[in-house]
Amino acid sequence: MAVNARTFAKQIYNDMNVSKLLYFSSGDPLDTSTAMAQLNSYRATSLFIDSIYIYNYQTDTFYTSADISANSVWKASEFYDTTAVQMVKHVSDYKTLMPIPRKIPFESLMLNNQEKERDCYTFLLYDTLSHKNEKNVIIVNISETQMHKNIDGMIANSDKNTFIIDDRGTLITNSWKNAMLTELTNKPYIQEVLRSGESEGYFVSDADGVKSLVTYTAPDVLGWRYIRIAPYSVITSGINHMRIYTIAIAVAILLLGLLTSYLISRKLSLNVNRKLVKLVTLETERRNHFMALRQDLVRNLLLGSGSGNPPGLEEKFKLHEIRLDAKKRFAVIVLKIDGYRELVERYNAGDRSLLKIGIMNIAQELLNPFCPSFAVDMGDDRIAILLNVREPAPDSYSVLPESLWRQIQSSVAVYIKVSVSVAVSTIGEDARSVSRLYVQATEALFHRLFFGHGCLIYAEQIESLKSKPYVYPISKEKLLIEELMLCRIAEAQRIFREIVEETAGYSYMSYHLAVSHLAFAVNNAVSTIQKNNDISWDLNINALLSGLNDAELVTDMYRPFFEVFEHVSASLEDKKNTRHDEVVGKIIIIVQQKYMLQELSLDGIAEEMGLSATYIGRLFKKITLNTILNYIIEVRMDKARELLLTTELPIGDIAEKTGFSNSPYFYKAFKKINGVTPADFRKNGRLQDEVVRDIS
């Protein structure tokens, strides 16, 4: 939750469009509309985000992106979220980018669904260096409901109840008995948890009138604790049944023992052999169980769900025979299996587990001569390796020689027949930094999209990309849409690849932003093409966005977009020639009918036809080998010559009737095209008529 909220808040803060809402005291409605569309795009990229507010203290205005109200711009005095108004008025009282549990009030909106308030976690981002009391603020509200689905999926239908409290005993999440922000300090079992200090544990207590097993964690960095309450009757419900089964089994064993004693004595040697086999099996199970405990210990440490306190962790390492020193420097290496979807289709879960064990063994064998290491299966396609390391050389990102990582990759390819990509974290001072390093290496592996399979990525290089501000290339997007409209698929694909590949030099969120923008732009363009060409086929924007999560390489993400491009091309191929002729014919009719209007122009014709000026200009020239502006001048000249020869109108009036803005320009254009002035043309034309009449 915290990582997502911070990432979104910083991305919004660095967004050039949104900054106009944040800092400008007065804004262009077009800029405001663009910025609001950008906010809605950010909110649409994650189910966890309930709403986003931008507060401009200069105008005392909130700009909101939320699903609860159609209005997106509010004066602070009218804003329905009154608690948010109070927060921004006293923003210095809150820490930046730290979760604030609260309820968003909706009474003033009078919603049809009677929703009065909504639970959320609010993150504030503001300028901490400014000493002003009033500040511009970015507010990201994370949905408590979405978060709770990850905490306790069965909120109301389970005998067990899982929730979170803070260090004062206040309920931070909803539970199926109490609402969020309820004070629980009056409950004895909560008091006992609070008295436990920094420890974790469990005890049996009366919880809301029911004897229950209460399990709780140690406080995290926010002072929050997870608490699970399980009714004791549920835990012990099977004991009574077990008593009856035990008596019956004991009687059966007694009878069977008398019957089988003779057989046992005769087959003693065979039985002993079977016992030995069973003993070996039990020993294997014990060893596997011990290995699972070791894996769980290090996995929880990497995920941040286990304690990273060096003294306590040192004892756990010794107990589980892990050769790591919790007080020394650490680094985390993450191996990601390439082409994992094909691996899932080829092998079952058991075989995939064996393959990962083989990869872990190869990595540890090659690393242990250099430093203590421990490999952990992190599920799906990831393996993490925890190392005690020395400081790297000043001119190197790597904690160990690059050749060693390449040797691991080549050995896995030779013996396991699998390709792996490797991400190397920076160095942390002790075990408390392990969770941060794991997140760092995991985020670095997102850039496998651009580096390709079998890549080696150093997190320090990727971290430096996060500070680079990314500006989405709107001009290239417009060019892409124009090429798509003109059915130039190869050029459209080239521009699309160029936009996406430019994000390789920025944060991973920049890639997300660019692809989301392109998905919406392509969707709108296809809708326009369908409308203009009477074509009907469904385009699912979710299919375009599927590559954001499913693609291993950036080329995988291209596929759904390029399929749409090819579909557009195939759909337009049959109608292209007819459509082009109709468009050109309509342009000719408009010019023939409106040549006398001085304001007749390419843009005016495009607006009347509801098409792009660039599009009709290129199409007209392609079909007629002439530009629209030249054609307008030709029609006007034809009408001018006709009026000069057939009427006695002054030349100035003729210029006005044929659409020329002034007589001097008409004289200049007429002489350039006809080689003589209008007066000479009229005189010569009449002389020719007289000669013809005389000859007749």
mmCIF file of C-alpha atoms in Angstrom, residues 342-622:
data_model
loop_
_atom_site.group_PDB
_atom_site.id
_atom_site.type_symbol
_atom_site.label_atom_id
_atom_site.label_comp_id
_atom_site.label_asym_id
_atom_site.label_seq_id
_atom_site.Cartn_x
_atom_site.Cartn_y
_atom_site.Cartn_z
ATOM 1 C CA GLU A 342 5.874 -22.096 -21.383
ATOM 2 C CA LEU A 343 7.455 -23.783 -18.351
ATOM 3 C CA VAL A 344 4.046 -23.972 -16.621
ATOM 4 C CA GLU A 345 2.532 -25.619 -19.696
ATOM 5 C CA ARG A 346 5.374 -28.137 -19.918
ATOM 6 C CA TYR A 347 5.802 -29.161 -16.246
ATOM 7 C CA ASN A 348 3.483 -29.724 -13.309
ATOM 8 C CA ALA A 349 3.909 -27.919 -9.972
ATOM 9 C CA GLY A 350 6.078 -30.667 -8.468
ATOM 10 C CA ASP A 351 8.486 -30.714 -11.410
ATOM 11 C CA ARG A 352 8.716 -26.910 -11.413
ATOM 12 C CA SER A 353 9.603 -27.005 -7.711
ATOM 13 C CA LEU A 354 12.427 -29.470 -8.452
ATOM 14 C CA LEU A 355 13.727 -27.238 -11.244
ATOM 15 C CA LYS A 356 13.854 -24.267 -8.874
ATOM 16 C CA ILE A 357 15.665 -26.349 -6.228
ATOM 17 C CA GLY A 358 18.243 -27.207 -8.892
ATOM 18 C CA ILE A 359 18.680 -23.507 -9.760
ATOM 19 C CA MET A 360 19.052 -22.642 -6.056
ATOM 20 C CA ASN A 361 21.689 -25.359 -5.537
ATOM 21 C CA ILE A 362 23.723 -24.197 -8.556
ATOM 22 C CA ALA A 363 23.641 -20.576 -7.384
ATOM 23 C CA GLN A 364 24.671 -21.429 -3.798
ATOM 24 C CA GLU A 365 27.504 -23.728 -4.925
ATOM 25 C CA LEU A 366 28.985 -20.959 -7.078
ATOM 26 C CA LEU A 367 28.452 -18.187 -4.496
ATOM 27 C CA ASN A 368 29.542 -19.897 -1.248
ATOM 28 C CA PRO A 369 33.304 -19.775 -2.049
ATOM 29 C CA PHE A 370 33.005 -15.971 -2.206
ATOM 30 C CA CYS A 371 30.523 -15.199 0.600
ATOM 31 C CA PRO A 372 27.837 -16.844 2.787
ATOM 32 C CA SER A 373 24.534 -17.175 0.910
ATOM 33 C CA PHE A 374 21.054 -18.632 1.250
ATOM 34 C CA ALA A 375 18.567 -19.165 -1.609
ATOM 35 C CA VAL A 376 14.780 -18.983 -1.196
ATOM 36 C CA ASP A 377 11.910 -19.987 -3.487
ATOM 37 C CA MET A 378 9.712 -16.829 -3.639
ATOM 38 C CA GLY A 379 6.949 -18.498 -5.655
ATOM 39 C CA ASP A 380 6.020 -18.434 -9.338
ATOM 40 C CA ASP A 381 9.066 -17.492 -11.423
ATOM 41 C CA ARG A 382 11.271 -15.871 -8.729
ATOM 42 C CA ILE A 383 14.170 -17.076 -6.596
ATOM 43 C CA ALA A 384 15.880 -14.764 -4.091
ATOM 44 C CA ILE A 385 19.422 -15.161 -2.736
ATOM 45 C CA LEU A 386 20.492 -13.450 0.487
ATOM 46 C CA LEU A 387 24.236 -12.652 0.781
ATOM 47 C CA ASN A 388 26.666 -11.340 3.374
ATOM 48 C CA VAL A 389 28.968 -9.125 1.274
ATOM 49 C CA ARG A 390 31.800 -6.659 1.358
ATOM 50 C CA GLU A 391 31.643 -3.117 -0.088
ATOM 51 C CA PRO A 392 31.959 -3.184 -3.926
ATOM 52 C CA ALA A 393 34.764 -1.464 -5.741
ATOM 53 C CA PRO A 394 34.186 2.306 -6.290
ATOM 54 C CA ASP A 395 33.929 1.820 -10.068
ATOM 55 C CA SER A 396 31.512 -1.124 -9.911
ATOM 56 C CA TYR A 397 27.802 -1.558 -9.211
ATOM 57 C CA SER A 398 28.194 -5.229 -8.401
ATOM 58 C CA VAL A 399 28.802 -6.714 -4.963
ATOM 59 C CA LEU A 400 30.624 -9.579 -6.719
ATOM 60 C CA PRO A 401 32.340 -9.891 -10.139
ATOM 61 C CA GLU A 402 29.993 -9.755 -13.107
ATOM 62 C CA SER A 403 31.560 -12.951 -14.432
ATOM 63 C CA LEU A 404 30.141 -14.824 -11.427
ATOM 64 C CA TRP A 405 26.552 -13.847 -12.265
ATOM 65 C CA ARG A 406 27.132 -14.824 -15.884
ATOM 66 C CA GLN A 407 28.552 -18.158 -14.739
ATOM 67 C CA ILE A 408 25.380 -18.812 -12.714
ATOM 68 C CA GLN A 409 23.242 -18.032 -15.773
ATOM 69 C CA SER A 410 25.285 -20.267 -18.082
ATOM 70 C CA SER A 411 25.355 -23.164 -15.572
ATOM 71 C CA VAL A 412 21.572 -23.003 -15.125
ATOM 72 C CA ALA A 413 21.145 -22.977 -18.906
ATOM 73 C CA VAL A 414 23.430 -26.024 -19.328
ATOM 74 C CA TYR A 415 22.204 -28.218 -16.454
ATOM 75 C CA ILE A 416 18.589 -27.109 -15.929
ATOM 76 C CA LYS A 417 17.881 -26.063 -19.536
ATOM 77 C CA VAL A 418 16.317 -22.821 -18.301
ATOM 78 C CA SER A 419 17.191 -19.164 -18.921
ATOM 79 C CA VAL A 420 17.224 -16.788 -15.935
ATOM 80 C CA SER A 421 17.487 -13.005 -15.618
ATOM 81 C CA VAL A 422 19.413 -11.597 -12.643
ATOM 82 C CA ALA A 423 18.896 -8.408 -10.600
ATOM 83 C CA VAL A 424 21.532 -7.316 -8.039
ATOM 84 C CA SER A 425 20.521 -4.954 -5.228
ATOM 85 C CA THR A 426 22.655 -2.336 -3.533
ATOM 86 C CA ILE A 427 24.253 -3.068 -0.141
ATOM 87 C CA GLY A 428 22.425 -2.696 3.189
ATOM 88 C CA GLU A 429 24.098 -2.176 6.554
ATOM 89 C CA ASP A 430 22.447 -5.123 8.342
ATOM 90 C CA ALA A 431 19.432 -7.462 8.318
ATOM 91 C CA ARG A 432 16.992 -4.579 8.825
ATOM 92 C CA SER A 433 17.595 -3.471 5.225
ATOM 93 C CA VAL A 434 16.880 -6.880 3.650
ATOM 94 C CA SER A 435 13.187 -6.220 2.869
ATOM 95 C CA ARG A 436 14.052 -2.884 1.210
ATOM 96 C CA LEU A 437 16.799 -4.527 -0.853
ATOM 97 C CA TYR A 438 14.426 -7.274 -2.018
ATOM 98 C CA VAL A 439 11.872 -4.703 -3.178
ATOM 99 C CA GLN A 440 14.663 -2.805 -4.901
ATOM 100 C CA ALA A 441 15.897 -5.872 -6.823
ATOM 101 C CA THR A 442 12.341 -6.969 -7.691
ATOM 102 C CA GLU A 443 11.521 -3.526 -9.101
ATOM 103 C CA ALA A 444 14.753 -3.554 -11.090
ATOM 104 C CA LEU A 445 13.645 -6.801 -12.764
ATOM 105 C CA PHE A 446 10.650 -4.990 -14.248
ATOM 106 C CA HIS A 447 13.174 -3.547 -16.712
ATOM 107 C CA ARG A 448 13.683 -7.033 -18.152
ATOM 108 C CA LEU A 449 11.033 -5.762 -20.567
ATOM 109 C CA PHE A 450 13.745 -3.713 -22.288
ATOM 110 C CA PHE A 451 16.917 -5.641 -21.375
ATOM 111 C CA GLY A 452 15.549 -8.997 -22.632
ATOM 112 C CA HIS A 453 15.819 -12.561 -21.377
ATOM 113 C CA GLY A 454 19.052 -13.578 -19.702
ATOM 114 C CA CYS A 455 19.831 -9.997 -18.688
ATOM 115 C CA LEU A 456 21.905 -8.796 -15.716
ATOM 116 C CA ILE A 457 20.467 -5.681 -14.049
ATOM 117 C CA TYR A 458 22.013 -3.627 -11.253
ATOM 118 C CA ALA A 459 19.430 -1.960 -9.014
ATOM 119 C CA GLU A 460 21.652 1.080 -8.464
ATOM 120 C CA GLN A 461 21.426 1.890 -12.176
ATOM 121 C CA ILE A 462 17.643 1.496 -12.132
ATOM 122 C CA GLU A 463 17.259 3.602 -8.966
ATOM 123 C CA SER A 464 18.886 6.524 -10.751
ATOM 124 C CA LEU A 465 16.139 6.408 -13.399
ATOM 125 C CA LYS A 466 13.403 7.146 -10.831
ATOM 126 C CA SER A 467 14.571 10.729 -10.392
ATOM 127 C CA LYS A 468 14.330 11.498 -14.131
ATOM 128 C CA PRO A 469 11.047 13.286 -14.941
ATOM 129 C CA TYR A 470 9.167 11.702 -17.844
ATOM 130 C CA VAL A 471 7.086 13.802 -20.239
ATOM 131 C CA TYR A 472 4.672 11.879 -22.401
ATOM 132 C CA PRO A 473 5.230 12.758 -26.128
ATOM 133 C CA ILE A 474 1.803 14.069 -27.105
ATOM 134 C CA SER A 475 3.098 15.182 -30.512
ATOM 135 C CA LYS A 476 4.228 11.660 -31.378
ATOM 136 C CA GLU A 477 0.890 10.281 -30.214
ATOM 137 C CA LYS A 478 -0.889 12.657 -32.611
ATOM 138 C CA LEU A 479 1.421 11.571 -35.431
ATOM 139 C CA LEU A 480 0.727 7.917 -34.577
ATOM 140 C CA ILE A 481 -3.029 8.474 -34.742
ATOM 141 C CA GLU A 482 -2.696 10.312 -38.070
ATOM 142 C CA GLU A 483 -0.697 7.438 -39.555
ATOM 143 C CA LEU A 484 -3.288 4.980 -38.275
ATOM 144 C CA MET A 485 -6.081 7.084 -39.799
ATOM 145 C CA LEU A 486 -4.212 7.010 -43.129
ATOM 146 C CA CYS A 487 -3.800 3.238 -42.767
ATOM 147 C CA ARG A 488 0.015 3.481 -42.773
ATOM 148 C CA ILE A 489 0.405 0.543 -40.453
ATOM 149 C CA ALA A 490 4.175 0.107 -40.718
ATOM 150 C CA GLU A 491 4.773 3.766 -39.845
ATOM 151 C CA ALA A 492 2.214 3.616 -37.024
ATOM 152 C CA GLN A 493 3.994 0.570 -35.591
ATOM 153 C CA ARG A 494 7.350 2.342 -35.830
ATOM 154 C CA ILE A 495 6.086 5.415 -33.957
ATOM 155 C CA PHE A 496 4.396 3.193 -31.350
ATOM 156 C CA ARG A 497 7.641 1.295 -30.725
ATOM 157 C CA GLU A 498 9.539 4.569 -30.515
ATOM 158 C CA ILE A 499 7.179 5.996 -27.844
ATOM 159 C CA VAL A 500 7.364 2.835 -25.712
ATOM 160 C CA GLU A 501 11.109 2.264 -26.090
ATOM 161 C CA GLU A 502 11.830 5.842 -24.986
ATOM 162 C CA THR A 503 10.472 4.911 -21.523
ATOM 163 C CA ALA A 504 13.389 2.486 -21.045
ATOM 164 C CA GLY A 505 15.427 5.430 -19.759
ATOM 165 C CA TYR A 506 12.901 6.300 -17.055
ATOM 166 C CA SER A 507 11.108 4.647 -14.142
ATOM 167 C CA TYR A 508 8.872 1.614 -14.649
ATOM 168 C CA MET A 509 5.837 3.783 -13.861
ATOM 169 C CA SER A 510 6.717 5.896 -16.917
ATOM 170 C CA TYR A 511 6.310 2.757 -19.048
ATOM 171 C CA HIS A 512 2.926 2.109 -17.404
ATOM 172 C CA LEU A 513 1.887 5.705 -18.071
ATOM 173 C CA ALA A 514 2.931 5.622 -21.737
ATOM 174 C CA VAL A 515 1.163 2.313 -22.486
ATOM 175 C CA SER A 516 -2.009 3.470 -20.704
ATOM 176 C CA HIS A 517 -1.999 6.705 -22.738
ATOM 177 C CA LEU A 518 -1.479 4.762 -25.968
ATOM 178 C CA ALA A 519 -4.268 2.314 -25.133
ATOM 179 C CA PHE A 520 -6.798 5.101 -24.669
ATOM 180 C CA ALA A 521 -5.535 6.995 -27.745
ATOM 181 C CA VAL A 522 -5.741 3.907 -29.988
ATOM 182 C CA ASN A 523 -9.182 3.053 -28.596
ATOM 183 C CA ASN A 524 -10.455 6.567 -29.439
ATOM 184 C CA ALA A 525 -8.858 6.468 -32.889
ATOM 185 C CA VAL A 526 -10.430 3.090 -33.695
ATOM 186 C CA SER A 527 -13.818 4.402 -32.562
ATOM 187 C CA THR A 528 -13.433 7.374 -34.936
ATOM 188 C CA ILE A 529 -12.390 5.082 -37.812
ATOM 189 C CA GLN A 530 -15.390 2.822 -37.181
ATOM 190 C CA LYS A 531 -17.763 5.806 -37.099
ATOM 191 C CA ASN A 532 -16.381 7.372 -40.291
ATOM 192 C CA ASN A 533 -16.255 4.105 -42.245
ATOM 193 C CA ASP A 534 -19.381 2.314 -40.945
ATOM 194 C CA ILE A 535 -17.279 -0.551 -39.570
ATOM 195 C CA SER A 536 -18.440 -2.540 -36.549
ATOM 196 C CA TRP A 537 -16.155 -4.690 -34.381
ATOM 197 C CA ASP A 538 -15.556 -4.644 -30.633
ATOM 198 C CA LEU A 539 -12.275 -3.382 -29.233
ATOM 199 C CA ASN A 540 -11.669 -4.284 -25.587
ATOM 200 C CA ILE A 541 -9.295 -1.750 -24.031
ATOM 201 C CA ASN A 542 -8.474 -4.269 -21.285
ATOM 202 C CA ALA A 543 -6.977 -6.511 -23.966
ATOM 203 C CA LEU A 544 -4.633 -3.663 -24.939
ATOM 204 C CA LEU A 545 -3.635 -3.146 -21.297
ATOM 205 C CA SER A 546 -3.102 -6.865 -20.629
ATOM 206 C CA GLY A 547 0.506 -6.554 -21.773
ATOM 207 C CA LEU A 548 1.270 -4.317 -18.790
ATOM 208 C CA ASN A 549 1.076 -7.314 -16.437
ATOM 209 C CA ASP A 550 1.503 -10.339 -18.714
ATOM 210 C CA ALA A 551 4.381 -9.277 -20.976
ATOM 211 C CA GLU A 552 7.847 -10.563 -20.182
ATOM 212 C CA LEU A 553 9.429 -8.538 -22.993
ATOM 213 C CA VAL A 554 8.324 -5.267 -24.496
ATOM 214 C CA THR A 555 7.698 -7.082 -27.800
ATOM 215 C CA ASP A 556 5.013 -9.150 -26.046
ATOM 216 C CA MET A 557 3.223 -5.921 -25.116
ATOM 217 C CA TYR A 558 3.291 -4.779 -28.756
ATOM 218 C CA ARG A 559 1.282 -7.806 -29.943
ATOM 219 C CA PRO A 560 -2.281 -6.778 -28.932
ATOM 220 C CA PHE A 561 -1.729 -3.236 -30.250
ATOM 221 C CA PHE A 562 -0.296 -4.399 -33.572
ATOM 222 C CA GLU A 563 -3.148 -6.882 -33.993
ATOM 223 C CA VAL A 564 -5.540 -3.932 -33.679
ATOM 224 C CA PHE A 565 -3.496 -1.995 -36.270
ATOM 225 C CA GLU A 566 -3.664 -4.936 -38.703
ATOM 226 C CA HIS A 567 -7.389 -5.324 -38.073
ATOM 227 C CA VAL A 568 -7.899 -1.656 -38.884
ATOM 228 C CA SER A 569 -5.876 -2.061 -42.073
ATOM 229 C CA ALA A 570 -7.824 -5.155 -43.175
ATOM 230 C CA SER A 571 -11.178 -3.511 -42.399
ATOM 231 C CA LEU A 572 -10.341 -0.361 -44.351
ATOM 232 C CA GLU A 573 -8.756 -2.088 -47.353
ATOM 233 C CA ASP A 574 -12.084 -2.913 -49.062
ATOM 234 C CA LYS A 575 -13.562 0.519 -48.432
ATOM 235 C CA LYS A 576 -10.470 2.629 -48.930
ATOM 236 C CA ASN A 577 -10.783 3.473 -52.633
ATOM 237 C CA THR A 578 -14.526 4.162 -52.497
ATOM 238 C CA ARG A 579 -14.140 6.187 -49.343
ATOM 239 C CA HIS A 580 -11.298 8.236 -50.799
ATOM 240 C CA ASP A 581 -13.281 9.016 -53.938
ATOM 241 C CA GLU A 582 -16.281 10.090 -51.839
ATOM 242 C CA VAL A 583 -14.128 12.386 -49.705
ATOM 243 C CA VAL A 584 -12.446 13.994 -52.721
ATOM 244 C CA GLY A 585 -15.814 14.370 -54.477
ATOM 245 C CA LYS A 586 -17.304 16.096 -51.444
ATOM 246 C CA ILE A 587 -14.302 18.488 -51.274
ATOM 247 C CA ILE A 588 -14.821 19.413 -54.942
ATOM 248 C CA ILE A 589 -18.540 20.063 -54.367
ATOM 249 C CA ILE A 590 -17.828 22.281 -51.344
ATOM 250 C CA VAL A 591 -15.260 24.333 -53.305
ATOM 251 C CA GLN A 592 -17.582 24.674 -56.339
ATOM 252 C CA GLN A 593 -20.418 25.877 -54.074
ATOM 253 C CA LYS A 594 -18.451 28.186 -51.755
ATOM 254 C CA TYR A 595 -15.566 29.537 -53.879
ATOM 255 C CA MET A 596 -16.916 33.100 -53.502
ATOM 256 C CA LEU A 597 -16.450 33.035 -49.674
ATOM 257 C CA GLN A 598 -13.180 34.655 -48.640
ATOM 258 C CA GLU A 599 -13.034 32.490 -45.459
ATOM 259 C CA LEU A 600 -13.057 29.245 -47.512
ATOM 260 C CA SER A 601 -9.953 27.330 -46.391
ATOM 261 C CA LEU A 602 -8.517 23.868 -45.769
ATOM 262 C CA ASP A 603 -9.389 24.038 -42.057
ATOM 263 C CA GLY A 604 -12.946 25.197 -42.801
ATOM 264 C CA ILE A 605 -13.530 22.336 -45.253
ATOM 265 C CA ALA A 606 -12.077 19.838 -42.757
ATOM 266 C CA GLU A 607 -14.340 21.147 -39.993
ATOM 267 C CA GLU A 608 -17.415 20.939 -42.221
ATOM 268 C CA MET A 609 -16.576 17.339 -43.147
ATOM 269 C CA GLY A 610 -15.659 16.375 -39.577
ATOM 270 C CA LEU A 611 -12.187 15.171 -40.618
ATOM 271 C CA SER A 612 -8.592 16.139 -39.939
ATOM 272 C CA ALA A 613 -7.189 18.927 -42.117
ATOM 273 C CA THR A 614 -3.936 17.016 -42.529
ATOM 274 C CA TYR A 615 -5.841 13.896 -43.573
ATOM 275 C CA ILE A 616 -8.021 15.515 -46.259
ATOM 276 C CA GLY A 617 -5.049 17.557 -47.525
ATOM 277 C CA ARG A 618 -2.896 14.451 -48.050
ATOM 278 C CA LEU A 619 -5.781 12.440 -49.509
ATOM 279 C CA PHE A 620 -6.805 15.154 -52.015
ATOM 280 C CA LYS A 621 -3.237 15.525 -53.248
ATOM 281 C CA LYS A 622 -2.787 11.762 -53.510
#
